[in-house]
Short mmCIF file of N, CA and C in Angstrom, two decimals:
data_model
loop_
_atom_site.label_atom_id
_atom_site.label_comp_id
_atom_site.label_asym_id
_atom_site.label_seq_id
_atom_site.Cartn_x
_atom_site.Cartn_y
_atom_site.Cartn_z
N UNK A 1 0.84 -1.19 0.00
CA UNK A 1 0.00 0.00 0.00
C UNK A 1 0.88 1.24 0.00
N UNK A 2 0.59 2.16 -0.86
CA UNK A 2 1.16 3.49 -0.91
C UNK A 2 0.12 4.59 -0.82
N UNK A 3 0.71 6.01 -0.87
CA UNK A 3 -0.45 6.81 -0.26
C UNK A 3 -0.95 7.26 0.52
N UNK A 4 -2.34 7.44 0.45
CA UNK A 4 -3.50 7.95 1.10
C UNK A 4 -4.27 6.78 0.99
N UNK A 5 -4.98 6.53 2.83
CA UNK A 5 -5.79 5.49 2.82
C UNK A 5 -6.86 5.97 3.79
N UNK A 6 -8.16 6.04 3.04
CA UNK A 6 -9.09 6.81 3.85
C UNK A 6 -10.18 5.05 4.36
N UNK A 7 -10.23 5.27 5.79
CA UNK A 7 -10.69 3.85 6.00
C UNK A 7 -12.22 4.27 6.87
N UNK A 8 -12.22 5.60 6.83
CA UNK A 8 -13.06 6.63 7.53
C UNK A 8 -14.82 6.05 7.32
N UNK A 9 -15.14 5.53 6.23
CA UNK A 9 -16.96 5.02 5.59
C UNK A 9 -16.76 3.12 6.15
N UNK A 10 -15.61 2.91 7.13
CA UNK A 10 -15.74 1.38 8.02
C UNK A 10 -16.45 1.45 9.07
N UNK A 11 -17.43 2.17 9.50
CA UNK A 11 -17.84 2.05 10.79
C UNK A 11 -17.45 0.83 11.84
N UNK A 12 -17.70 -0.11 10.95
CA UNK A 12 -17.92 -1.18 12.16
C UNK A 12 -16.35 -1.82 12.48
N UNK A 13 -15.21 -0.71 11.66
CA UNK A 13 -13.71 -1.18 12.31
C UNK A 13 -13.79 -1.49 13.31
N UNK A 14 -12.74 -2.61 13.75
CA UNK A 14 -12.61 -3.06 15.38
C UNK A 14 -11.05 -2.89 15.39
N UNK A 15 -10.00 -3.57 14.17
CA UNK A 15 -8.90 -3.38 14.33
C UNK A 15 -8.00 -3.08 12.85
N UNK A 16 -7.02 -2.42 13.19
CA UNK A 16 -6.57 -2.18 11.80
C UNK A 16 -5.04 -2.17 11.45
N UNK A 17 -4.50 -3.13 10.81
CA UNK A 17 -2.81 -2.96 10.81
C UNK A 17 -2.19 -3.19 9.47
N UNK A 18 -1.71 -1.86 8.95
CA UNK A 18 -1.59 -1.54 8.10
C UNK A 18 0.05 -1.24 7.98
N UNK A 19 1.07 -1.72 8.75
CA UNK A 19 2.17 -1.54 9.09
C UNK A 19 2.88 -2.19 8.01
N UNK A 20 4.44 -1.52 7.97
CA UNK A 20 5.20 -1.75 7.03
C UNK A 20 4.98 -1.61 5.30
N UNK A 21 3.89 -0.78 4.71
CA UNK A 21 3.88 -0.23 4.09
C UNK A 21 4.67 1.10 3.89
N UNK A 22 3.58 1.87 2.56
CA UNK A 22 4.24 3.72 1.97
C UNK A 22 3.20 4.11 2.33
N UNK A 23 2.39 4.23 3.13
CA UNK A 23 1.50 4.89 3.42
C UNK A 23 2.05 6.56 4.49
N UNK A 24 1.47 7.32 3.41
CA UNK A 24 1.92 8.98 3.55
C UNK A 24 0.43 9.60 4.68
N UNK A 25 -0.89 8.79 4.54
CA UNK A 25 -1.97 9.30 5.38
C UNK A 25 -2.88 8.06 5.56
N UNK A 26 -3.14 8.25 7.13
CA UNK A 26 -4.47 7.36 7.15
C UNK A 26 -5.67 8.10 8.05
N UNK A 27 -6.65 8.07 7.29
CA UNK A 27 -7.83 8.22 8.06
C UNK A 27 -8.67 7.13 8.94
N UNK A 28 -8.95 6.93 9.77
CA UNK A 28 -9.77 6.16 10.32
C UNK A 28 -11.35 6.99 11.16
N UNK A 29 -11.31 7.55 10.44
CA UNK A 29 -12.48 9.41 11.28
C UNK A 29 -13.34 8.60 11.49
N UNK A 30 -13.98 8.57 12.87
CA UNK A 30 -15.54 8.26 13.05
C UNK A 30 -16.13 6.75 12.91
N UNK A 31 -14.58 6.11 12.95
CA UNK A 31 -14.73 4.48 13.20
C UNK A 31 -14.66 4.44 14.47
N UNK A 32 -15.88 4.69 14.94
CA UNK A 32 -16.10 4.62 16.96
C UNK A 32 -16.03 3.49 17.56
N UNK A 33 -16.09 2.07 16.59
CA UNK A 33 -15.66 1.08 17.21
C UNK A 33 -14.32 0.50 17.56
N UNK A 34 -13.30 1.39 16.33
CA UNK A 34 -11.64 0.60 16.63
C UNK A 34 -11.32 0.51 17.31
N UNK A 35 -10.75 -0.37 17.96
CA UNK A 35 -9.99 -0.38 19.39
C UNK A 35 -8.32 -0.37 19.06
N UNK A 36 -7.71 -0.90 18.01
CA UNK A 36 -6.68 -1.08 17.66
C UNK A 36 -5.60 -0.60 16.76
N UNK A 37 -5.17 -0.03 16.50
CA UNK A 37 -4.14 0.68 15.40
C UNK A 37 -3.38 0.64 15.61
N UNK A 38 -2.84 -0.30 14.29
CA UNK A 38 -0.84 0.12 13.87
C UNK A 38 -1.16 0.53 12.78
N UNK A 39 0.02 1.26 12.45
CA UNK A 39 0.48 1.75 10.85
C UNK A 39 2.16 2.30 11.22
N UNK A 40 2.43 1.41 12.02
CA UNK A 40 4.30 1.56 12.06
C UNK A 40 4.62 1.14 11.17
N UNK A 41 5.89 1.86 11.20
CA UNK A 41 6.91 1.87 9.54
C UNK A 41 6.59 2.05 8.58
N UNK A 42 5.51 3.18 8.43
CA UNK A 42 5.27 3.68 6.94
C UNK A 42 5.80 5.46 6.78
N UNK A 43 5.32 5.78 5.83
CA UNK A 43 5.87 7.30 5.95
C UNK A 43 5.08 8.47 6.45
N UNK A 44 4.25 8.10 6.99
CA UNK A 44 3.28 8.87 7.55
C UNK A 44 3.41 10.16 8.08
N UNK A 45 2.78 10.98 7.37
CA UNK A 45 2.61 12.43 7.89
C UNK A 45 1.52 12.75 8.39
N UNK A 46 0.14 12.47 8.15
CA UNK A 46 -0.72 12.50 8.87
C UNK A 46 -1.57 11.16 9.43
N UNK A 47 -2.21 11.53 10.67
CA UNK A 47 -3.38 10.14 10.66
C UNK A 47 -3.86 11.56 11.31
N UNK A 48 -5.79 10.67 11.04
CA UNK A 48 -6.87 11.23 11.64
C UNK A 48 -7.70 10.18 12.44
N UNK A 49 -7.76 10.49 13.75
CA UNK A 49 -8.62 9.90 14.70
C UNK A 49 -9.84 10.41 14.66
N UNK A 50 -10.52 11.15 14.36
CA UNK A 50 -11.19 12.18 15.05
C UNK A 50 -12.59 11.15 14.93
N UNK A 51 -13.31 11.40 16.54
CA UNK A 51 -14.15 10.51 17.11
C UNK A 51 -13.80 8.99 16.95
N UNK A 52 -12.97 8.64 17.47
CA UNK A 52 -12.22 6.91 17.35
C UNK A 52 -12.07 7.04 19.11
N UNK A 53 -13.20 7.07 19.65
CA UNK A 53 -13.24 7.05 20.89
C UNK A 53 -13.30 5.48 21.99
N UNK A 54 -13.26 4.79 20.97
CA UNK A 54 -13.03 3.23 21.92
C UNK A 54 -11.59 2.94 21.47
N UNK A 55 -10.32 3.69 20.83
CA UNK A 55 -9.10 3.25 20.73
C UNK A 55 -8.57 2.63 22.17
N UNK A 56 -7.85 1.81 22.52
CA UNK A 56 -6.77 1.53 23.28
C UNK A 56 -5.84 0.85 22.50
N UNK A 57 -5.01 0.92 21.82
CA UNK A 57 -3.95 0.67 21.54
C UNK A 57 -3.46 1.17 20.34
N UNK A 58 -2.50 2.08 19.93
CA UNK A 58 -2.27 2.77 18.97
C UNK A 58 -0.47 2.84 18.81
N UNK A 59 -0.11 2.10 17.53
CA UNK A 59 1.61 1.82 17.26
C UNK A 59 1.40 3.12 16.12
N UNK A 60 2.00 3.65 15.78
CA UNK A 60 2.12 4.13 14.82
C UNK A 60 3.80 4.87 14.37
N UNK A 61 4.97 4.11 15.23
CA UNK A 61 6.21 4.41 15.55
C UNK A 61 6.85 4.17 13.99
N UNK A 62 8.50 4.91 13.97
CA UNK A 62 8.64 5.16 12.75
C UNK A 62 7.89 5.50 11.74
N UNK A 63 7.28 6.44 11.62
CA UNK A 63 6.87 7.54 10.45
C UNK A 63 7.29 8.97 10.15
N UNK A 64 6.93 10.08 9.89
CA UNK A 64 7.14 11.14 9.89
C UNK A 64 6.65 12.04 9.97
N UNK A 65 5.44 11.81 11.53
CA UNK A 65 4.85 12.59 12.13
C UNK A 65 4.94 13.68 12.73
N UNK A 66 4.75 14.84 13.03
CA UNK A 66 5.11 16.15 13.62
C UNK A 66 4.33 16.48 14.39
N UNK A 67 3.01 16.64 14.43
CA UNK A 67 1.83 16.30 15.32
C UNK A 67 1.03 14.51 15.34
N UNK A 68 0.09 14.75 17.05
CA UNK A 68 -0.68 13.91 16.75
C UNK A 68 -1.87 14.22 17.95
N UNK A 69 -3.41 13.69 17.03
CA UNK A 69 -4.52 14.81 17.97
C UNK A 69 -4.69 12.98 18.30
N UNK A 70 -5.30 13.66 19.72
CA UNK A 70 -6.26 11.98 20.61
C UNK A 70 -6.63 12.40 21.17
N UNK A 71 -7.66 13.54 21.08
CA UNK A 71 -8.38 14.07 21.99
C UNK A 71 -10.19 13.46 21.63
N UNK A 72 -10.03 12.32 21.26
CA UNK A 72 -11.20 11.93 21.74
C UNK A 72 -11.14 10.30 21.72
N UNK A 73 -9.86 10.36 21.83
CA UNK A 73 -9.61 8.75 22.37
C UNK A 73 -8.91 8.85 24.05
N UNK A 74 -10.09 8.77 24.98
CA UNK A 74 -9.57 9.46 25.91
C UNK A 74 -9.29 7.13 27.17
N UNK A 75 -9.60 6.60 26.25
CA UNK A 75 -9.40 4.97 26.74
C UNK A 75 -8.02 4.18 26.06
N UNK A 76 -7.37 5.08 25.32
CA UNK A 76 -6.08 4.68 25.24
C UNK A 76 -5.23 3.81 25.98
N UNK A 77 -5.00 2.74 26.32
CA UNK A 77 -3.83 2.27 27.06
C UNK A 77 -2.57 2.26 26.62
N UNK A 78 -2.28 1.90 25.17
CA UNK A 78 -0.84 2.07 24.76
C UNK A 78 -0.90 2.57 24.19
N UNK A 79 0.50 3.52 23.54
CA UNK A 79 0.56 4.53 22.37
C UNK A 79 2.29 5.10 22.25
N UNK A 80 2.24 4.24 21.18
CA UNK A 80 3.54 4.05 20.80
C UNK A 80 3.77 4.80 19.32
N UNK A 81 4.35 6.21 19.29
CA UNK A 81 5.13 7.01 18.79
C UNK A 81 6.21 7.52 18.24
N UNK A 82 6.69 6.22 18.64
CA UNK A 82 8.42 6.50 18.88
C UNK A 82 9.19 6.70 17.38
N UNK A 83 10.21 7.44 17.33
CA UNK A 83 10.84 7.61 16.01
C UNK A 83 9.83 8.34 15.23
N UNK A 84 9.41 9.22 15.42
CA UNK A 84 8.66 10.26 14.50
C UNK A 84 9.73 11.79 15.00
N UNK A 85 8.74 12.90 14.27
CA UNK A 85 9.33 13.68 14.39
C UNK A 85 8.42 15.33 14.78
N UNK A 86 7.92 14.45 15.91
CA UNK A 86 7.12 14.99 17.10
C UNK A 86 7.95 16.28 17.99
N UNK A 87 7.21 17.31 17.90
CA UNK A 87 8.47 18.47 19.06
C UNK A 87 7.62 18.31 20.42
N UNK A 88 6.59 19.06 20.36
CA UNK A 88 5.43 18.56 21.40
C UNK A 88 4.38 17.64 21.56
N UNK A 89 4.34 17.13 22.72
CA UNK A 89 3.34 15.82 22.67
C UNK A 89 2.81 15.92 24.09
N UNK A 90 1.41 16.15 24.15
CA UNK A 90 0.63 16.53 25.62
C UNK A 90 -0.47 15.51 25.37
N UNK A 91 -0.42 14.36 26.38
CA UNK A 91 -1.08 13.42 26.30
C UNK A 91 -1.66 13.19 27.66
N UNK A 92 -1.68 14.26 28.27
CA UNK A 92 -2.02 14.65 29.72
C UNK A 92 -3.90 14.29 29.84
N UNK A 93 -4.96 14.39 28.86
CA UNK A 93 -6.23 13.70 28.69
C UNK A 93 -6.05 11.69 28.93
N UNK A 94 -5.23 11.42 28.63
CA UNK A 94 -5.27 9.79 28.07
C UNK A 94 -5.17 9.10 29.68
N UNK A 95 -5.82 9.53 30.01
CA UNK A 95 -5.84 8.69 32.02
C UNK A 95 -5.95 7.46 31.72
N UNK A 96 -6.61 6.31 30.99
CA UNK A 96 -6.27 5.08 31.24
C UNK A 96 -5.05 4.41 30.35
N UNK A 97 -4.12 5.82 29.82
CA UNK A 97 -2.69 4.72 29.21
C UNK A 97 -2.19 4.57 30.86
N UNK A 98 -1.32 3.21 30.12
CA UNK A 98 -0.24 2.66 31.03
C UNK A 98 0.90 2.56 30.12
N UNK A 99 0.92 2.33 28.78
CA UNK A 99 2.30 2.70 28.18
C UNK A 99 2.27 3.90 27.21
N UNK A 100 3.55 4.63 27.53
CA UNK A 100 3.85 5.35 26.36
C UNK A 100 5.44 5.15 25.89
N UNK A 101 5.25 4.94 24.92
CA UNK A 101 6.30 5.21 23.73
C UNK A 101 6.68 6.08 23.41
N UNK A 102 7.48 7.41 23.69
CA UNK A 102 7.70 8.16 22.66
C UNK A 102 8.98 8.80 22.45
N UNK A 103 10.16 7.57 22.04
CA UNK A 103 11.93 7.75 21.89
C UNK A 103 12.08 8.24 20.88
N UNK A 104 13.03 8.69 20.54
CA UNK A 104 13.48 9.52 19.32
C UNK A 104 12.19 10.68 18.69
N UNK A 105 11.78 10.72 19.00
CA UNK A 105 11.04 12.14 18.59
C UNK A 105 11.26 13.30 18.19
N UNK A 106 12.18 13.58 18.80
CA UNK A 106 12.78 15.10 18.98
C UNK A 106 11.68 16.01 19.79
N UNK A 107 11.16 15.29 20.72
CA UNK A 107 10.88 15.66 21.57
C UNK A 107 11.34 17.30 21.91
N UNK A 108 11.00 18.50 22.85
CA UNK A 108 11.08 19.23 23.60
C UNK A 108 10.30 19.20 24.44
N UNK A 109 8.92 18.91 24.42
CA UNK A 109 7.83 19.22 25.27
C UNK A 109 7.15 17.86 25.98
N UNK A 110 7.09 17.38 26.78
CA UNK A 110 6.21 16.69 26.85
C UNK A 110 5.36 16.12 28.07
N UNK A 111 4.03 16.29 28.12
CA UNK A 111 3.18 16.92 28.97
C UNK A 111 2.14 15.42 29.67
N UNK A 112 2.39 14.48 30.53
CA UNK A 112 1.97 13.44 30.77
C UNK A 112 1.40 13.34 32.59
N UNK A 113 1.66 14.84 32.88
CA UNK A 113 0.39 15.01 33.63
C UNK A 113 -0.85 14.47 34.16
N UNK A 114 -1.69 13.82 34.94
CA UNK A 114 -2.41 13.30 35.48
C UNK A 114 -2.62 12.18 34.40
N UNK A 115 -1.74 11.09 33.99
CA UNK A 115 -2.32 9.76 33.40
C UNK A 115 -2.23 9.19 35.10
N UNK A 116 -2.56 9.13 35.07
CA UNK A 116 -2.70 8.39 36.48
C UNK A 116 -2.58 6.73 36.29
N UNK A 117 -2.76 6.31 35.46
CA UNK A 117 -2.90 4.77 35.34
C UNK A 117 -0.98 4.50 34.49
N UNK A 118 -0.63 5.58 34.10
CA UNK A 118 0.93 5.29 33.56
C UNK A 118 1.89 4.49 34.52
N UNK A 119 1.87 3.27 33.68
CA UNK A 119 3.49 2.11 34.20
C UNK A 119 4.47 2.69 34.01
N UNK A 120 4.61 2.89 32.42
CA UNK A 120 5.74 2.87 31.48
C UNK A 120 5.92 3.90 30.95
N UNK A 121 7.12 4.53 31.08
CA UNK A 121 7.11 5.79 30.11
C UNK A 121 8.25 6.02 29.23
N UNK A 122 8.51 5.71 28.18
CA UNK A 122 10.01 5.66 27.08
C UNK A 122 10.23 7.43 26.75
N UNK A 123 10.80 8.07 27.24
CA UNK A 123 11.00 9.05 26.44
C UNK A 123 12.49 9.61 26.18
N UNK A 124 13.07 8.32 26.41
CA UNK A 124 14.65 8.69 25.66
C UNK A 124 15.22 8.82 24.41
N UNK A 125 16.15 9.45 24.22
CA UNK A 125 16.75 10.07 23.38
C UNK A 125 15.65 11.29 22.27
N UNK A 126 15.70 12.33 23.17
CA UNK A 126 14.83 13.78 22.50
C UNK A 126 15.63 14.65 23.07
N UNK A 127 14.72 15.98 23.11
CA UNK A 127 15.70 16.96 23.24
C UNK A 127 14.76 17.81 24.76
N UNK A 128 14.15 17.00 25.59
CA UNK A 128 13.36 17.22 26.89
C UNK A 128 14.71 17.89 27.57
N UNK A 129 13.94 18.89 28.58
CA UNK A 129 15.20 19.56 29.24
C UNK A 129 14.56 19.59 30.58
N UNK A 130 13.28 19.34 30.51
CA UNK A 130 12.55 18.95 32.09
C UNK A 130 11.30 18.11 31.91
N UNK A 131 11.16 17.58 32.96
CA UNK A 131 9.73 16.43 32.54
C UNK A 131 8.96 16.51 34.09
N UNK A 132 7.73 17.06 34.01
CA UNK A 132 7.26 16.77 34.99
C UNK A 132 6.42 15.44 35.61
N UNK A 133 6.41 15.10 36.40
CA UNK A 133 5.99 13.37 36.70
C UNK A 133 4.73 13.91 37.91
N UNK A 134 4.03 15.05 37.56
CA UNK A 134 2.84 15.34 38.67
C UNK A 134 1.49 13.98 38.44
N UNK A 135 1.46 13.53 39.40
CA UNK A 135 -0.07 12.82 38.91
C UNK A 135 0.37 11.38 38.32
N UNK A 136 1.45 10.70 38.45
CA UNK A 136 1.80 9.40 37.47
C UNK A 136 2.83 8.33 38.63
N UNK A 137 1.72 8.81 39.61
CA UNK A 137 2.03 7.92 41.13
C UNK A 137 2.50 6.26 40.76
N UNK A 138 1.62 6.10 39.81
CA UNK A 138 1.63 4.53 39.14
C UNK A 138 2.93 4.21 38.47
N UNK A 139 3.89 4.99 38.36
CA UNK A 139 5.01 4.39 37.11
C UNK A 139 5.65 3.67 37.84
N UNK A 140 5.80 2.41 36.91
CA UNK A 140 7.41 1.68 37.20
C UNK A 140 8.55 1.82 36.46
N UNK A 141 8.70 1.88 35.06
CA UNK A 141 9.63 2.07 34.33
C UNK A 141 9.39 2.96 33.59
N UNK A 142 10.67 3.99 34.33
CA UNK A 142 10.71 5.39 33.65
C UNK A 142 12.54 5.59 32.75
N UNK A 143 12.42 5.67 31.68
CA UNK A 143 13.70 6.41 31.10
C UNK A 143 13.71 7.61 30.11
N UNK A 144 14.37 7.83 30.72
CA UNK A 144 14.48 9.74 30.12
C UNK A 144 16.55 9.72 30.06
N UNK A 145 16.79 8.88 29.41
CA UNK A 145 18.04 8.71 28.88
C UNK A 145 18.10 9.24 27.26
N UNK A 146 19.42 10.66 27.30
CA UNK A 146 19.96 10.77 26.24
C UNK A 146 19.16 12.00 26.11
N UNK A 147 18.93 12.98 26.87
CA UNK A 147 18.07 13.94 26.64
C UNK A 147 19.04 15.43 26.87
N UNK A 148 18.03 16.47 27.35
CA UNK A 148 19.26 17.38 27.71
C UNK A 148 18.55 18.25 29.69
N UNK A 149 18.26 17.11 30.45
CA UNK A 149 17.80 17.39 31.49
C UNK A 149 19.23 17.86 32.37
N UNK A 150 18.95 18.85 32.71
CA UNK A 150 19.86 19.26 33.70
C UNK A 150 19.11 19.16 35.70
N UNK A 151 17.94 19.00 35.50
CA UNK A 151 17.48 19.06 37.14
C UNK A 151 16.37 18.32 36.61
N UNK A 152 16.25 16.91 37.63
CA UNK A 152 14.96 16.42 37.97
C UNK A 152 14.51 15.71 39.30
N UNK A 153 12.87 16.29 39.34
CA UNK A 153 12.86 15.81 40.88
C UNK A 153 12.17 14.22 40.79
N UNK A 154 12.32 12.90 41.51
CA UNK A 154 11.81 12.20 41.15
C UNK A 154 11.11 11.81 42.40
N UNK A 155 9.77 12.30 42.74
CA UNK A 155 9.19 12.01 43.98
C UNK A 155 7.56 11.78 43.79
N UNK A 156 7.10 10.67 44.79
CA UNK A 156 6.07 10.40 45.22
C UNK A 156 5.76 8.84 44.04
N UNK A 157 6.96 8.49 43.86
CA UNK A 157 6.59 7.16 42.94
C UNK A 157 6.91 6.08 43.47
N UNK A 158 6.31 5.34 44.66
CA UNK A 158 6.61 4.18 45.39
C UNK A 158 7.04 2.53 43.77
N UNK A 159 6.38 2.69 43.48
CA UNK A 159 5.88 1.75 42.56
C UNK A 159 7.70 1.80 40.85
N UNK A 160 8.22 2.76 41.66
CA UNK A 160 9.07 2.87 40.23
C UNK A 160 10.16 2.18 40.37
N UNK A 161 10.20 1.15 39.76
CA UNK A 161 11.51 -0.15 39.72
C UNK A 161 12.49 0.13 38.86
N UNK A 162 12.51 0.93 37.83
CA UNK A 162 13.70 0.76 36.78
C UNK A 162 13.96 2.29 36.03
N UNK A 163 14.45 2.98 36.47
CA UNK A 163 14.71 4.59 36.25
C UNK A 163 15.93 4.57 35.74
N UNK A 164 16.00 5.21 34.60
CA UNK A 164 17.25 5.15 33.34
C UNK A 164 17.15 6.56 32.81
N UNK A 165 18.38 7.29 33.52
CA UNK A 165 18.53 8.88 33.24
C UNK A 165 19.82 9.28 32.72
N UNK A 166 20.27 7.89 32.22
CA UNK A 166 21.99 8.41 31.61
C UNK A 166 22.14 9.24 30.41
N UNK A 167 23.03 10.03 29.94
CA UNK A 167 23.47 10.86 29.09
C UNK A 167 22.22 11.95 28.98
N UNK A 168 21.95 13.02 30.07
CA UNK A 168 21.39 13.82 30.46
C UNK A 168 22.90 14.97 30.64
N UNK A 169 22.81 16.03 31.18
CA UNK A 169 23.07 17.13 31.27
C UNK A 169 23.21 17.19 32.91
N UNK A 170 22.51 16.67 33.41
CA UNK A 170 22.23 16.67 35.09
C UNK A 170 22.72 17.05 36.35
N UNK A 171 22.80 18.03 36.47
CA UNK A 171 23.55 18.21 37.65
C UNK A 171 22.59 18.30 38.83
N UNK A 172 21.82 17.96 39.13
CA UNK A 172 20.84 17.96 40.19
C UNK A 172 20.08 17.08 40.27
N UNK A 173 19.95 15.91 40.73
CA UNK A 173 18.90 15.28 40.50
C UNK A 173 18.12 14.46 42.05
N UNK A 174 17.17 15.24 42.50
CA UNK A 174 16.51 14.99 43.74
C UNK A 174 15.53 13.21 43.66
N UNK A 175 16.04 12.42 44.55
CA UNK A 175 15.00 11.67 45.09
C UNK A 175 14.11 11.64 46.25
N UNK A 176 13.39 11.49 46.36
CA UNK A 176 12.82 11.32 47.71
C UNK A 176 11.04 10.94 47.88
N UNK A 177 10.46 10.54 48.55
CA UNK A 177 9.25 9.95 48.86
C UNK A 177 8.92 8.95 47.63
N UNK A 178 9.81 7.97 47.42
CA UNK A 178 9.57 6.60 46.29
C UNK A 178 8.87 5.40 47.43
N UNK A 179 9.04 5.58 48.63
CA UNK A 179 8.97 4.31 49.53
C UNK A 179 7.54 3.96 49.22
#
């Protein structure tokens, strides 16, 4: 498959994997039933969710994304991003992910704020220079390796087993209330 793939007149999608293609766009608009999406490793510049409100699980890593809207896939559990070419990514709505993906990005921004249900969080190797962890009491495996963080505080995460902050900038880096 190459292109543009408008899958948007499927209503009754449940799952869709369209990965390892040339696909440059996919629509899936207003397939309120999907629960599932890949389209990793294609060339993707755009996808459209819009009203794909039963998603939980969304790959769409390696493409050549710059934005991405999920503001009405608010049942997300995974969402894997990674290797695009994303600057900001505020996924601070998606309360029932537990994984995110989002390495190589080129990241600067990124806003994961009250997921409250977040395990996992990949956001190494971007160009993050602070990450706030308010509200994501739940994580266990956090890496923010290869970034350009110079100060981070890492508190109130009893639950976090595997924290990977190498090749940072760091000269400060506070622990305290993990117990």
């Amino acid at each position: 498959l190459a292109g543009d793939l408008d899958l948007s007149s499927f209503k009754a999608l449940k799952k869709v994997d369209v990965a390892r293609n040339n696909l440059s766009s996919v629509s899936v608009a207003n397939c309120s039933m999907l629960t599932d999406f890949n389209a990793s490793r294609n060339i993707l510049t755009s996808v459209d969710f819009a009203n794909c409100s039963a998603l939980k699980s969304v790959l769409i890593y390696k493409n050549r994304l710059t934005a991405i809207s999920l503001d009405a896939a608010s049942l997300i559990e995974t969402l894997n991003v990674s290797n695009n070419l994303i600057v900001e990514l505020n996924v601070s709505n998606l309360t029932a992910m537990t994984t995110l993906n989002c390495q190589s990005c080129h990241l600067e921004s990124l806003l994961v704020d009250g997921c409250t249900e977040l395990k996992n969080l990949y956001c190494g190797y971007n160009k993050l220079t602070a990450l706030n962890l308010f509200g994501v009491e739940n994580l266990k495996n956090l890496d923010v390796s290869s970034n350009q963080i110079t100060t981070m505080v890492v508190s109130g995460l009893p639950s976090l087993s595997t924290f990977m902050c190498s090749n940072n900038r760091m000269t400060t880096l506070g622990v305290r209330n993990c117990n």
